[in-house]
Coordinates of C-alpha atoms in Angstrom, one line a residue:
M1 CA -1.7 -12.0 -22.5
N2 CA -5.3 -11.0 -23.0
S3 CA -5.6 -9.9 -26.8
G4 CA -8.8 -7.8 -25.9
I5 CA -7.2 -6.2 -23.0
A6 CA -4.0 -5.4 -24.9
H7 CA -5.5 -4.1 -28.1
E8 CA -7.4 -1.4 -26.0
P9 CA -5.8 1.8 -25.4
V10 CA -4.9 2.5 -21.3
G11 CA -5.0 5.9 -20.0
F12 CA -3.1 7.6 -17.3
I13 CA -4.3 10.6 -15.3
G14 CA -1.6 12.4 -13.1
L15 CA 2.1 12.3 -14.0
G16 CA 3.6 13.0 -10.9
N17 CA 6.4 11.5 -8.5
M18 CA 4.4 8.3 -8.6
G19 CA 1.9 8.5 -11.5
G20 CA 5.0 9.3 -13.7
P21 CA 7.3 6.2 -13.1
M22 CA 4.3 4.4 -13.5
A23 CA 2.7 5.4 -17.1
K24 CA 6.4 5.3 -18.1
R25 CA 5.9 1.6 -18.2
L26 CA 3.1 1.7 -20.3
V27 CA 4.6 3.6 -22.9
D28 CA 5.0 0.1 -25.0
W29 CA 1.6 -1.1 -24.0
P30 CA 0.3 -3.0 -27.3
G31 CA -3.1 -1.0 -27.4
G32 CA -1.6 2.7 -27.1
L33 CA -1.1 4.9 -24.2
V34 CA -3.0 8.0 -23.4
V35 CA -2.0 10.5 -20.8
C36 CA -3.3 13.5 -19.2
D37 CA -1.7 16.3 -16.7
M38 CA -1.8 19.9 -16.1
R39 CA 1.6 20.6 -16.8
Q40 CA 3.0 19.8 -19.9
E41 CA 6.3 19.8 -18.7
A42 CA 4.8 16.4 -17.3
T43 CA 3.4 15.0 -20.9
Q44 CA 6.1 16.3 -23.1
P45 CA 8.4 13.2 -22.5
F46 CA 5.4 10.8 -23.0
R47 CA 4.3 12.7 -26.6
E48 CA 8.6 11.9 -27.2
A49 CA 8.1 8.3 -26.6
G50 CA 5.0 7.8 -29.1
A51 CA 2.0 8.0 -26.2
A52 CA -1.1 10.4 -27.0
V53 CA -1.7 13.3 -24.9
A54 CA -4.9 14.6 -24.2
D55 CA -6.0 17.9 -22.9
S56 CA -8.6 16.7 -20.3
S57 CA -10.0 13.5 -18.5
K58 CA -13.0 13.3 -20.5
D59 CA -10.5 13.1 -23.7
V60 CA -8.7 10.4 -22.1
A61 CA -11.9 8.5 -21.8
A62 CA -13.2 9.0 -25.2
T63 CA -10.3 6.2 -26.1
A64 CA -9.1 4.3 -23.1
R65 CA -10.8 1.3 -22.0
V66 CA -8.4 1.1 -18.7
I67 CA -7.7 4.4 -17.0
S68 CA -5.5 5.1 -13.9
I69 CA -5.8 8.1 -11.7
T70 CA -2.9 9.3 -9.3
V71 CA -3.8 12.8 -8.4
L72 CA -3.6 14.4 -5.0
D73 CA -6.6 13.8 -2.8
D74 CA -10.3 12.7 -2.7
A75 CA -11.6 16.3 -4.1
Q76 CA -9.5 15.9 -7.0
V77 CA -10.3 12.3 -7.8
R78 CA -14.0 13.3 -7.7
D79 CA -13.3 16.2 -10.2
V80 CA -11.0 13.9 -12.3
I81 CA -13.8 11.4 -12.5
A82 CA -17.3 13.2 -12.2
G83 CA -16.3 16.8 -13.0
P84 CA -17.7 18.8 -16.0
D85 CA -14.3 17.5 -17.8
G86 CA -14.2 14.3 -16.1
I87 CA -13.7 10.6 -17.4
L88 CA -18.0 10.0 -16.9
Q89 CA -18.9 12.5 -19.5
T90 CA -17.5 10.1 -22.2
A91 CA -16.7 7.1 -20.7
G92 CA -18.4 4.2 -22.6
P93 CA -20.0 0.9 -20.8
G94 CA -17.4 -1.5 -19.5
T95 CA -14.8 1.4 -19.1
V96 CA -12.7 0.4 -15.8
I97 CA -11.6 3.6 -13.7
A98 CA -8.7 2.8 -11.5
V99 CA -8.1 4.9 -8.4
H100 CA -4.2 4.4 -7.3
S101 CA -4.4 7.5 -4.9
T102 CA -5.0 6.9 -1.0
I103 CA -8.8 8.2 -0.6
S104 CA -11.2 7.3 2.1
D105 CA -12.7 4.1 1.7
E106 CA -16.0 5.8 1.2
T107 CA -15.4 8.0 -1.1
A108 CA -14.3 4.6 -3.1
V109 CA -17.6 3.3 -2.3
E110 CA -19.5 6.3 -3.5
L111 CA -17.7 6.7 -6.5
G112 CA -18.2 3.0 -7.4
A113 CA -22.0 3.3 -7.3
E114 CA -22.0 6.5 -9.4
C115 CA -19.7 4.4 -12.0
A116 CA -22.1 1.8 -11.8
R117 CA -25.1 3.9 -12.6
Q118 CA -23.2 4.6 -16.1
G119 CA -22.0 1.1 -17.0
V120 CA -18.5 1.6 -15.9
E121 CA -16.5 -0.2 -13.5
F122 CA -14.8 1.4 -10.7
V123 CA -11.5 0.4 -8.5
D124 CA -9.9 1.6 -5.8
A125 CA -6.1 0.8 -6.4
P126 CA -3.7 2.1 -3.9
V127 CA 0.2 1.0 -4.7
S128 CA 3.0 0.3 -1.8
G129 CA 6.2 0.8 -2.7
G130 CA 6.9 4.2 -3.8
A131 CA 8.4 6.2 -6.6
P132 CA 11.6 3.6 -6.8
G133 CA 8.8 0.7 -6.6
A134 CA 7.2 2.3 -9.7
A135 CA 10.5 3.0 -11.5
K136 CA 11.4 -1.0 -11.1
G137 CA 8.0 -2.2 -11.8
A138 CA 7.9 -3.4 -8.5
L139 CA 5.1 -2.2 -6.6
A140 CA 2.2 -4.0 -4.6
V141 CA -1.3 -2.9 -5.6
M142 CA -4.7 -3.9 -3.8
V143 CA -7.5 -4.0 -5.7
G144 CA -10.7 -3.6 -4.7
G145 CA -13.7 -4.0 -7.0
S146 CA -15.6 -6.7 -9.4
A147 CA -13.6 -9.8 -10.5
T148 CA -14.8 -8.4 -14.1
A149 CA -12.7 -5.0 -13.4
Y150 CA -9.9 -7.1 -11.4
E151 CA -9.3 -9.1 -14.6
A152 CA -9.4 -6.0 -16.9
V153 CA -6.7 -4.2 -15.0
R154 CA -4.4 -7.3 -14.0
E155 CA -2.3 -6.9 -17.1
P156 CA -1.8 -3.6 -17.4
F157 CA -1.3 -3.0 -14.0
G158 CA 1.8 -5.8 -14.2
C159 CA 3.6 -3.2 -16.5
W160 CA 4.5 -1.4 -13.0
A161 CA 3.5 -3.8 -10.2
N162 CA 5.0 -7.3 -9.6
L163 CA 2.0 -8.1 -7.0
V164 CA -1.5 -7.7 -7.9
I165 CA -3.9 -8.8 -5.0
H166 CA -7.6 -8.3 -5.6
A167 CA -8.7 -7.4 -2.3
G168 CA -12.4 -7.5 -2.4
D169 CA -15.2 -5.4 -3.5
V170 CA -15.1 -1.5 -4.1
G171 CA -13.5 0.1 -1.0
S172 CA -11.3 -3.1 0.0
G173 CA -8.3 -1.9 -1.8
T174 CA -8.3 1.5 0.2
R175 CA -8.9 -0.3 3.5
M176 CA -5.8 -2.7 2.8
K177 CA -3.7 0.2 2.0
L178 CA -4.9 1.9 5.3
A179 CA -4.1 -1.0 7.3
R180 CA -0.6 -1.4 5.7
N181 CA 0.3 2.1 6.3
L182 CA -1.0 2.0 9.8
L183 CA 1.9 -0.5 10.1
H184 CA 4.2 1.3 8.1
F185 CA 3.8 4.7 10.7
V186 CA 3.3 2.8 13.6
S187 CA 7.0 1.4 12.9
F188 CA 8.3 4.7 12.0
T189 CA 7.6 6.1 15.4
A190 CA 8.9 2.7 17.4
A191 CA 12.0 3.4 14.9
A192 CA 12.3 7.0 16.4
E193 CA 11.8 5.5 20.1
A194 CA 14.8 3.0 19.5
Q195 CA 16.9 5.7 18.2
R196 CA 16.3 7.9 21.2
L197 CA 17.1 4.9 23.6
A198 CA 20.7 3.9 21.6
E199 CA 21.2 7.9 21.5
A200 CA 20.9 7.9 25.4
A201 CA 23.2 4.5 25.6
G202 CA 26.1 6.5 23.8
L203 CA 25.6 4.6 20.3
D204 CA 25.9 5.8 16.5
I205 CA 22.3 5.6 15.4
T206 CA 23.3 5.7 11.7
A207 CA 25.0 2.4 12.6
L208 CA 21.7 1.3 14.0
G209 CA 19.9 2.2 11.1
K210 CA 22.1 0.1 8.8
V211 CA 21.8 -2.8 11.2
V212 CA 17.8 -2.8 11.2
R213 CA 17.8 -2.1 7.3
H214 CA 20.2 -5.3 7.1
S215 CA 18.6 -7.6 9.1
D216 CA 14.9 -6.9 8.0
A217 CA 15.8 -7.4 4.4
V218 CA 16.8 -11.0 5.5
T219 CA 14.0 -11.8 7.8
G220 CA 11.4 -9.6 6.3
G221 CA 10.6 -7.7 9.3
A222 CA 7.1 -7.1 11.0
G223 CA 5.6 -8.4 7.5
S224 CA 7.3 -12.1 8.7
I225 CA 4.7 -12.8 11.4
M226 CA 1.8 -12.4 9.0
L227 CA 1.3 -15.7 8.0
R228 CA -2.0 -16.5 9.2
N229 CA -5.9 -16.2 7.7
T230 CA -7.0 -14.9 11.3
T231 CA -6.3 -12.9 14.6
S232 CA -8.1 -15.4 17.0
E233 CA -6.5 -17.2 19.9
I234 CA -3.8 -19.9 18.7
A235 CA -5.3 -23.6 19.9
P236 CA -1.8 -25.2 21.6
D237 CA -2.0 -28.2 18.9
D238 CA -2.1 -25.7 15.8
F239 CA 0.8 -25.9 14.2
W240 CA 1.5 -22.2 14.7
Y241 CA 1.3 -22.4 18.4
P242 CA 5.0 -23.6 19.0
I243 CA 6.5 -20.6 16.2
M244 CA 4.3 -17.8 17.5
T245 CA 5.2 -18.9 21.4
H246 CA 8.7 -18.5 20.4
V247 CA 8.4 -15.2 19.0
R248 CA 6.5 -13.9 22.0
N249 CA 9.3 -15.6 24.4
L250 CA 12.0 -13.6 22.5
G251 CA 10.0 -10.4 22.0
E252 CA 9.1 -10.2 26.0
K253 CA 12.5 -11.1 27.2
D254 CA 14.1 -8.8 24.8
L255 CA 11.3 -5.9 25.4
S256 CA 11.8 -6.2 29.1
L257 CA 15.6 -5.8 28.7
A258 CA 15.3 -3.0 26.5
L259 CA 12.8 -1.1 29.0
G260 CA 15.4 -1.9 32.2
L261 CA 18.1 -0.1 29.7
G262 CA 15.7 3.0 29.1
D263 CA 15.0 2.7 33.2
R264 CA 18.7 3.1 34.0
L265 CA 18.9 5.8 31.1
G266 CA 15.7 7.7 32.6
I267 CA 14.3 7.3 28.8
D268 CA 10.8 6.8 28.6
L269 CA 9.7 4.0 26.1
P270 CA 5.9 4.0 26.1
L271 CA 5.5 2.1 22.9
A272 CA 7.6 -0.9 23.9
R273 CA 5.7 -0.8 27.0
I274 CA 2.6 -1.1 25.2
A275 CA 4.3 -3.8 23.0
L276 CA 5.5 -6.0 25.9
D277 CA 2.1 -5.7 27.3
R278 CA 0.1 -7.0 23.8
L279 CA 2.5 -9.0 21.9
G280 CA 2.1 -12.4 23.1
T281 CA -2.3 -11.4 22.9
G282 CA -1.5 -9.8 19.1
L283 CA 0.2 -13.5 18.3
G284 CA -2.5 -15.3 19.7
V285 CA -0.8 -17.1 22.1
G286 CA -1.3 -15.0 25.3
T287 CA 1.3 -13.4 27.5
N288 CA 4.1 -15.0 29.0
A289 CA 3.8 -14.2 32.8
A290 CA 7.6 -15.2 33.6
T291 CA 8.3 -12.3 31.1
G292 CA 5.7 -9.9 30.3
Q293 CA 4.5 -8.8 33.6
E294 CA 7.9 -7.0 34.6
H295 CA 7.1 -3.4 32.9
T296 CA 3.2 -3.5 32.6

């Protein structure tokens, strides 16, 4: 552990469904923890556990070197950082402000510039894994900021995250989170489409859900194909070509069969049609005409 960081207090502002479990794992931080939340019932357990409780964001910044923020939206983040009682009122040079709320990447860049004018480091550091991941210390956190700021936050973040990624400059953490959540919620929409097909076929859709969760836990789900460092077309002599071609062939076959079932049952499957049309291209190996043209 970097003793310079470990012996500095860390701060946590916002102790809700995500912030509370994250901050709880910092109670034993060697340099001490100072927390802030508008609700006394949220701060009381931390006070009882030995953490300091601040009345405002600027009071947190008076002592903490690394300050995490988990509030609702862009407006609240701006107020916590730059408002009349905000962190920048008291933060000294070298303080690192970390925003875990999912905000606009433009807001992150603007706040980063505002902090820099006072010699304060800013990182946008959204998380993935939900409250259960926070409670287990098993979140993924995507850090957008300087290399210096990343080094400063790596150890305290490691108390509540078991994957800490340096995504790039300020704004990059948010952009990575938005890409990750695009996959998340498109997948939810696809899950709803799959349930409609299964229901129309007279199947138990709760049993289908069990199968999906079981098999995704084994295979890794959609993340299992996210292994290349580019989305460009794959050359036939590339290591990945036979792997992605195999995935495409299986996918196009199964999507075609699902669409055929949907046609017979009178169930429209628009996402499946898009997937059949774009799967091979997305994988970088093009469409297999033998299986990919039946329902485009």
